[in-house]
PDB file of C-alpha atoms in Angstrom:
ATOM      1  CA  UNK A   1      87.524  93.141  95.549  1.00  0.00           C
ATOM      2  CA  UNK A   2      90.830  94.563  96.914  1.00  0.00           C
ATOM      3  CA  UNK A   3      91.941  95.605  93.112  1.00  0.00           C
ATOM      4  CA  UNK A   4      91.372  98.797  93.046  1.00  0.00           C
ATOM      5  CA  UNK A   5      92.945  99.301  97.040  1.00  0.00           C
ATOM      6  CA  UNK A   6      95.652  97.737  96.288  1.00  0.00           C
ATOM      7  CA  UNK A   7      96.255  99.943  92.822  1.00  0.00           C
ATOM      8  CA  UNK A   8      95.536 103.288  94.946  1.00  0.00           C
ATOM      9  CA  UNK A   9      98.262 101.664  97.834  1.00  0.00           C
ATOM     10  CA  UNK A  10     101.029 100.810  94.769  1.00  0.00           C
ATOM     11  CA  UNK A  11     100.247 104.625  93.207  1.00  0.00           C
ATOM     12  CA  UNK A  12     100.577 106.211  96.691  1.00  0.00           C
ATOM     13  CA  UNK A  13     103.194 105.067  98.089  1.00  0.00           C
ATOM     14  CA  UNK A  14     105.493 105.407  94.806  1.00  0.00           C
ATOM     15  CA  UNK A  15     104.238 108.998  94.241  1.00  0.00           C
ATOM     16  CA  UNK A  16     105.488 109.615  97.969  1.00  0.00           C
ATOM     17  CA  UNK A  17     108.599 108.120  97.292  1.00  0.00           C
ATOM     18  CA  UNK A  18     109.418 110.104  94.115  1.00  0.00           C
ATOM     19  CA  UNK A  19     107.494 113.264  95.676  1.00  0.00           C
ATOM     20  CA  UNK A  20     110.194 112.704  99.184  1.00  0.00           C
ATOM     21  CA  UNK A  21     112.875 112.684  96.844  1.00  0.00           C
ATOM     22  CA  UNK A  22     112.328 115.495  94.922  1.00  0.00           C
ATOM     23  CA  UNK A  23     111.394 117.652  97.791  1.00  0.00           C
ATOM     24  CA  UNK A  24     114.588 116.494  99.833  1.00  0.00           C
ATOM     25  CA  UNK A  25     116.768 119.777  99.015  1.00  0.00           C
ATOM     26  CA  UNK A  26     113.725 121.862  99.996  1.00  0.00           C
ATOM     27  CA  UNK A  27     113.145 119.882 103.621  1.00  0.00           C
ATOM     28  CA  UNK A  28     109.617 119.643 102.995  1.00  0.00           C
ATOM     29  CA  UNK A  29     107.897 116.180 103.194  1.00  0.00           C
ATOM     30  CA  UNK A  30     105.396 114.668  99.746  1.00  0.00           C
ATOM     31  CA  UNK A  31     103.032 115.608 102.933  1.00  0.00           C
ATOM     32  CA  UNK A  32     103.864 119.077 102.878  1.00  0.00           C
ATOM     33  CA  UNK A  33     103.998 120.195  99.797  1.00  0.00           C
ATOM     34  CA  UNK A  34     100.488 120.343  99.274  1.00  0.00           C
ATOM     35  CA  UNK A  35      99.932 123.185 101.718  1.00  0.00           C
ATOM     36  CA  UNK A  36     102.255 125.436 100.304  1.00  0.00           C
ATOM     37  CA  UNK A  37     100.440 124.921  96.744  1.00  0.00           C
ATOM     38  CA  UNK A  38      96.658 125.634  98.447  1.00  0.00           C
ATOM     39  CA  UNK A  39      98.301 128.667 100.746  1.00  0.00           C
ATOM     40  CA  UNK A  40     100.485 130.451  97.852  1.00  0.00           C
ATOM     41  CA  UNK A  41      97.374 129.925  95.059  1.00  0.00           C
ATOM     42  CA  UNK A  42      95.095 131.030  97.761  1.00  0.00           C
ATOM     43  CA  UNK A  43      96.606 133.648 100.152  1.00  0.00           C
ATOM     44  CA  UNK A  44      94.267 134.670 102.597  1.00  0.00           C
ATOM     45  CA  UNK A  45      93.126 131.275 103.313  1.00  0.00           C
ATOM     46  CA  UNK A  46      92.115 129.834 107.033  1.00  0.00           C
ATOM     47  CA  UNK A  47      93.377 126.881 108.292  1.00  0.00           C
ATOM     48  CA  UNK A  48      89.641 124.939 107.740  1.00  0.00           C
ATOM     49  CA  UNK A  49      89.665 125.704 104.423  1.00  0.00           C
ATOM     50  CA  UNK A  50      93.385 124.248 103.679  1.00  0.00           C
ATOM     51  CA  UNK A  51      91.693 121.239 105.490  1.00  0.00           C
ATOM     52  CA  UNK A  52      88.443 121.066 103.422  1.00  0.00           C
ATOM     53  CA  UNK A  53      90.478 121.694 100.446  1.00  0.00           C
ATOM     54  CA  UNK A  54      93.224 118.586 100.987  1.00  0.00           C
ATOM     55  CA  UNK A  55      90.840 116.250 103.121  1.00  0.00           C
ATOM     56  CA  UNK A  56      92.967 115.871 106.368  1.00  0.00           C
ATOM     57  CA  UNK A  57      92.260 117.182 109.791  1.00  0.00           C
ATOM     58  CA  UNK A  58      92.199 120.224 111.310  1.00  0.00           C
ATOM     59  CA  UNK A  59      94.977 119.098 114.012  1.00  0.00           C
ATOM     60  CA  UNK A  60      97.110 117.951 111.570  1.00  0.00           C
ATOM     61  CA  UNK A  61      97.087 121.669 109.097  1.00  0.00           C
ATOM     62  CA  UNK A  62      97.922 123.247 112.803  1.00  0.00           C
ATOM     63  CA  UNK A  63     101.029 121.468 113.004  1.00  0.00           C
ATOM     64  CA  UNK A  64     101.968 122.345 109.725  1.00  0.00           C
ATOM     65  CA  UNK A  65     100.964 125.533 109.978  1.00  0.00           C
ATOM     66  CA  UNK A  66     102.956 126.480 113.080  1.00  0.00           C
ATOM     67  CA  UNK A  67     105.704 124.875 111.843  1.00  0.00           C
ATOM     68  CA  UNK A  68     105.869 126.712 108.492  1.00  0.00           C
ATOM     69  CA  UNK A  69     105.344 129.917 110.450  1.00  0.00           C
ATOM     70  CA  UNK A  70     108.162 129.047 112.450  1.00  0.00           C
ATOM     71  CA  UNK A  71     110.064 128.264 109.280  1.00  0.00           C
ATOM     72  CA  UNK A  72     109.698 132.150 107.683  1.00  0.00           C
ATOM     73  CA  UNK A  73     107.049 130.156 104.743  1.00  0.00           C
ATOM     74  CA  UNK A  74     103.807 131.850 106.165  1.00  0.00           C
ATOM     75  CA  UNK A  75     102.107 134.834 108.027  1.00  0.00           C
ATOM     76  CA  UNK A  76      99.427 134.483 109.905  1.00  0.00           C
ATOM     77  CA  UNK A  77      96.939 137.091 110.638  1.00  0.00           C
ATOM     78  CA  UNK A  78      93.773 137.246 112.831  1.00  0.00           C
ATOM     79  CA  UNK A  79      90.329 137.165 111.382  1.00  0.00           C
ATOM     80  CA  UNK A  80      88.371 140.159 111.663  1.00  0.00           C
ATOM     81  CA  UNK A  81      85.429 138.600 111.564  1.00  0.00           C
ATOM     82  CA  UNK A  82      86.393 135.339 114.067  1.00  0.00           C
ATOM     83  CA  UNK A  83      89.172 136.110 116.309  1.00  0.00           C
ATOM     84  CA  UNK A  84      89.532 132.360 116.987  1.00  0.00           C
ATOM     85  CA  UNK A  85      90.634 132.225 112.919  1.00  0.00           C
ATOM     86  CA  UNK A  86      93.819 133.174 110.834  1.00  0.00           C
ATOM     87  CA  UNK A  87      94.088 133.602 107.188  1.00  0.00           C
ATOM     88  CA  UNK A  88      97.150 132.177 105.932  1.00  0.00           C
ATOM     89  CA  UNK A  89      99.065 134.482 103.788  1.00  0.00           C
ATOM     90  CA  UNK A  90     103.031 132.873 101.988  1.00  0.00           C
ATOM     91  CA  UNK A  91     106.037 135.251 102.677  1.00  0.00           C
ATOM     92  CA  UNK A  92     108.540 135.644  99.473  1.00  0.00           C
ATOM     93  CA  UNK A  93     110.037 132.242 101.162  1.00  0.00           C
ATOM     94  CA  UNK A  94     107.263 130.653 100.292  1.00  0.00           C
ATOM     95  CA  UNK A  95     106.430 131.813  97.123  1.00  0.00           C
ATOM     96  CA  UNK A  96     110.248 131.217  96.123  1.00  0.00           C
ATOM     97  CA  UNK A  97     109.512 127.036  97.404  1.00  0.00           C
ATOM     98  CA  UNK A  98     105.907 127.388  95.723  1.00  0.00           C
ATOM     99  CA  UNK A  99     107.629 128.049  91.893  1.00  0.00           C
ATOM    100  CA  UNK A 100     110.449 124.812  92.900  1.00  0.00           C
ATOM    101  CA  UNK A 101     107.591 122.492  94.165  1.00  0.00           C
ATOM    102  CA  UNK A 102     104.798 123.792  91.652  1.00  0.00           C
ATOM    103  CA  UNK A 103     107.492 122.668  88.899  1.00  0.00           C
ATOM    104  CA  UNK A 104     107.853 118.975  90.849  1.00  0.00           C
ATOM    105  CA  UNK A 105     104.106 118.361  91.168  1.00  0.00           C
ATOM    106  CA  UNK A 106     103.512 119.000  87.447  1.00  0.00           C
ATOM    107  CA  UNK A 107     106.883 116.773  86.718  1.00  0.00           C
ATOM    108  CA  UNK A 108     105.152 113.825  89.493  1.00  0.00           C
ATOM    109  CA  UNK A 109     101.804 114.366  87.120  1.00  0.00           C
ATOM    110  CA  UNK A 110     103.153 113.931  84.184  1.00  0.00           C
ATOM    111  CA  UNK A 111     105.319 111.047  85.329  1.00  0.00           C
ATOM    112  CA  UNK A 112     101.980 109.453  86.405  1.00  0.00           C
ATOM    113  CA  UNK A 113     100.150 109.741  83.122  1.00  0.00           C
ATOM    114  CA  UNK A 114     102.981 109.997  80.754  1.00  0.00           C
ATOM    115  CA  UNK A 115     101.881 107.901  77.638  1.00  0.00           C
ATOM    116  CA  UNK A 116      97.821 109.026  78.252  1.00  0.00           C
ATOM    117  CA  UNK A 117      96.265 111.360  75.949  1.00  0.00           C
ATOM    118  CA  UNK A 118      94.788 114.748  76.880  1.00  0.00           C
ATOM    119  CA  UNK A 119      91.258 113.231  76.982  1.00  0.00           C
ATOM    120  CA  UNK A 120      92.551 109.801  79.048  1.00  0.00           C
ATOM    121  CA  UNK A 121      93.949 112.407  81.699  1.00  0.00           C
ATOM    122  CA  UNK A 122      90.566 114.240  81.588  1.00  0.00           C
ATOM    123  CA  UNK A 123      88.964 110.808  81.986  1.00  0.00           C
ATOM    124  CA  UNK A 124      91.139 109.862  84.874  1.00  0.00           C
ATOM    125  CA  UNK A 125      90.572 113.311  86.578  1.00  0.00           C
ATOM    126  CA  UNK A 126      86.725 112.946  86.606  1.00  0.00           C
ATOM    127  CA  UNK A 127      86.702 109.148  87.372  1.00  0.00           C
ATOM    128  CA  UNK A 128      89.053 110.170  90.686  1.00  0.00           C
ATOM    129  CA  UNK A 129      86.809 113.150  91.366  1.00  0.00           C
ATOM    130  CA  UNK A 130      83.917 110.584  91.477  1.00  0.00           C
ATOM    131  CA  UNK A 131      85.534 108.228  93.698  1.00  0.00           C
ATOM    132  CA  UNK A 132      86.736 111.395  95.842  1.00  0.00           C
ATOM    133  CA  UNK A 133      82.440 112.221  95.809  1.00  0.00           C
ATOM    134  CA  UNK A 134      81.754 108.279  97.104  1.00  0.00           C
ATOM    135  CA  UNK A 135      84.180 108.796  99.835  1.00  0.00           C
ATOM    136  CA  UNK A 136      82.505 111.665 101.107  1.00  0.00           C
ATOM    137  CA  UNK A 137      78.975 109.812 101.374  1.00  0.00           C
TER     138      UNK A 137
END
């Protein structure tokens, strides 16, 4: 059944929408934002795990990566123990974006599950974890 697809496609793309909009005045994409939440709650943090963490591909966290280094958002420093890896660490640029964007991602949650109850959202949250857990198989 293409249900549940089409549900995940519909959610998507108007969380992207709303999450573009938002982000506009900060000129960071819905795509975007993301890293700056797993690099400022994580500082120290190599560019494999910000791609474990958000499930995209190492190529792709690169690119953002150079380009928010570029931008002032991010140091990057080499890895004692791997001098073929950097840990990630936000400037005060980034945390500054971090507090504006942490504030639009719990705005974008709660527009998502507005009228649930605590324990609907904490039923939603594990039945997506699961599905994340079948995708990995």
């Amino acid at each position: 059944m293409h249900e549940l697809m089409s549900r995940f496609s519909i959610i998507h793309r108007q969380s992207s929408m709303y999450l573009d909009r938002q982000l506009k005045a900060e000129h960071i994409t819905g795509s975007q934002y993301t890293h700056i939440l797993v690099i400022c709650e994580n500082p120290g943090v190599s560019q494999e795990e910000i791609s474990d963490r958000l499930k995209i591909d190492k190529g792709s966290v690169a690119r953002t990566v150079k380009q928010f280094e570029s931008e002032g958002y991010i140091t990057r420093l080499t890895a004692a123990e791997d001098k073929r890896q950097y840990h990630i660490f936000p400037t005060a640029k980034a945390e500054a974006l971090y507090r504006k964007i942490h504030g639009i991602a719990v705005a974008s949650e709660n527009r998502l599950t507005g009228n649930f109850t605590d324990i609907e959202r904490e039923i939603l949250k594990n039945l997506l974890d699961r599905v994340i857990l079948n995708l990995e198989e």
